[in-house]
Amino acid sequence: MNILTFKSQEDFAESGANLIVSLLQSNPRAVLGLATGSSPVTVYARLVEMHRKGLVSFAKASSYNLDEYVGLPVDHPQSYRSFMNEHLFNHVDIDLARTHVPDGNAPDLAAECLAYDRMLEDNGPVDLQILGIGSNGHIGFNEPDASLSSGTHVVDLLEETREANARFFDKLEDVPRQAVTMGIGGILKARQIVLLVRGEEKAEAVRNALEGPITTQCPASLLQSHPNVVVLLDEGAAKWLKS
């Protein structure tokens, strides 16, 4: 596990973007695993800048997002499809037909989960998986639990997760109670994982994930078992690390 800490947000974003650009330059048909949230936003913004300067093309790439809320209209401003369109897809040359986000409005969610895993099996593995981390150590929407699902599944969101995400909605009651998420097993199949974390409020989760025991009570700790993980932190997120 390669852990890098950055003093400036600009260097943080530049480093994350460069990992993706280097991959696409060497493999234009790369499969990207993408995440939403506050930590990847600056990386996506930098990718858009680099694309506009002609430094990177997404034209032959494909992408698979980690998760999506259940029951939120696709065009809702807080849907993860809307997030990706706003922050990346609408500003680069990626073929939208090759961008995939779980369908949280599917009439049969169990079938949707199976279909998403089949797509990943048929078209993967993911070459580079972007991850953020929740304050409780979740990755994707894999919440702390006695056991974790390997494949894509529907998850009941913990109240602490809903409360953390309520800032994006008018009120807590508007935050969906469920989500569709790739499972831990699916995430760990990626050839490379890049964990992006900004903010002192994530420092405890980062310490537990990177230096604590591997436990389902901190789903991100399972990243310790992956052979190729790059962790990019700002100084706030790295605050409680021993080294």
PDB file of N, CA and C in Angstrom, residues 103-115 154 180:
ATOM      1  N   ASP A 103     -28.816   0.982 -11.524  1.00  0.00           N
ATOM      2  CA  ASP A 103     -30.158   1.549 -11.670  1.00  0.00           C
ATOM      3  C   ASP A 103     -30.924   1.380 -10.359  1.00  0.00           C
ATOM      4  N   GLY A 104     -31.012   2.458  -9.606  1.00  0.00           N
ATOM      5  CA  GLY A 104     -31.720   2.412  -8.341  1.00  0.00           C
ATOM      6  C   GLY A 104     -33.222   2.437  -8.477  1.00  0.00           C
ATOM      7  N   ASN A 105     -33.712   2.543  -9.729  1.00  0.00           N
ATOM      8  CA  ASN A 105     -35.150   2.542  -9.983  1.00  0.00           C
ATOM      9  C   ASN A 105     -35.602   1.292 -10.732  1.00  0.00           C
ATOM     10  N   ALA A 106     -34.729   0.322 -10.830  1.00  0.00           N
ATOM     11  CA  ALA A 106     -35.086  -0.913 -11.527  1.00  0.00           C
ATOM     12  C   ALA A 106     -36.281  -1.582 -10.844  1.00  0.00           C
ATOM     13  N   PRO A 107     -37.233  -2.116 -11.624  1.00  0.00           N
ATOM     14  CA  PRO A 107     -38.389  -2.775 -11.005  1.00  0.00           C
ATOM     15  C   PRO A 107     -38.010  -4.012 -10.202  1.00  0.00           C
ATOM     16  N   ASP A 108     -36.915  -4.652 -10.579  1.00  0.00           N
ATOM     17  CA  ASP A 108     -36.418  -5.819  -9.854  1.00  0.00           C
ATOM     18  C   ASP A 108     -34.976  -5.524  -9.468  1.00  0.00           C
ATOM     19  N   LEU A 109     -34.769  -5.050  -8.256  1.00  0.00           N
ATOM     20  CA  LEU A 109     -33.432  -4.631  -7.840  1.00  0.00           C
ATOM     21  C   LEU A 109     -32.471  -5.808  -7.726  1.00  0.00           C
ATOM     22  N   ALA A 110     -32.975  -6.956  -7.327  1.00  0.00           N
ATOM     23  CA  ALA A 110     -32.109  -8.136  -7.234  1.00  0.00           C
ATOM     24  C   ALA A 110     -31.577  -8.507  -8.620  1.00  0.00           C
ATOM     25  N   ALA A 111     -32.444  -8.446  -9.619  1.00  0.00           N
ATOM     26  CA  ALA A 111     -32.013  -8.737 -10.993  1.00  0.00           C
ATOM     27  C   ALA A 111     -31.039  -7.683 -11.493  1.00  0.00           C
ATOM     28  N   GLU A 112     -31.264  -6.421 -11.127  1.00  0.00           N
ATOM     29  CA  GLU A 112     -30.348  -5.346 -11.501  1.00  0.00           C
ATOM     30  C   GLU A 112     -28.958  -5.583 -10.918  1.00  0.00           C
ATOM     31  N   CYS A 113     -28.895  -6.025  -9.685  1.00  0.00           N
ATOM     32  CA  CYS A 113     -27.602  -6.298  -9.047  1.00  0.00           C
ATOM     33  C   CYS A 113     -26.865  -7.424  -9.770  1.00  0.00           C
ATOM     34  N   LEU A 114     -27.580  -8.476 -10.100  1.00  0.00           N
ATOM     35  CA  LEU A 114     -26.964  -9.593 -10.821  1.00  0.00           C
ATOM     36  C   LEU A 114     -26.482  -9.149 -12.203  1.00  0.00           C
ATOM     37  N   ALA A 115     -27.294  -8.329 -12.876  1.00  0.00           N
ATOM     38  CA  ALA A 115     -26.933  -7.856 -14.210  1.00  0.00           C
ATOM     39  C   ALA A 115     -25.688  -6.964 -14.150  1.00  0.00           C
ATOM     40  N   VAL A 154     -28.397  -4.546  -2.598  1.00  0.00           N
ATOM     41  CA  VAL A 154     -29.136  -3.433  -2.004  1.00  0.00           C
ATOM     42  C   VAL A 154     -28.778  -3.369  -0.528  1.00  0.00           C
ATOM     43  N   VAL A 180     -28.061   0.919  -4.016  1.00  0.00           N
ATOM     44  CA  VAL A 180     -27.455  -0.227  -4.682  1.00  0.00           C
ATOM     45  C   VAL A 180     -25.953   0.022  -4.693  1.00  0.00           C
TER      46      VAL A 180
END
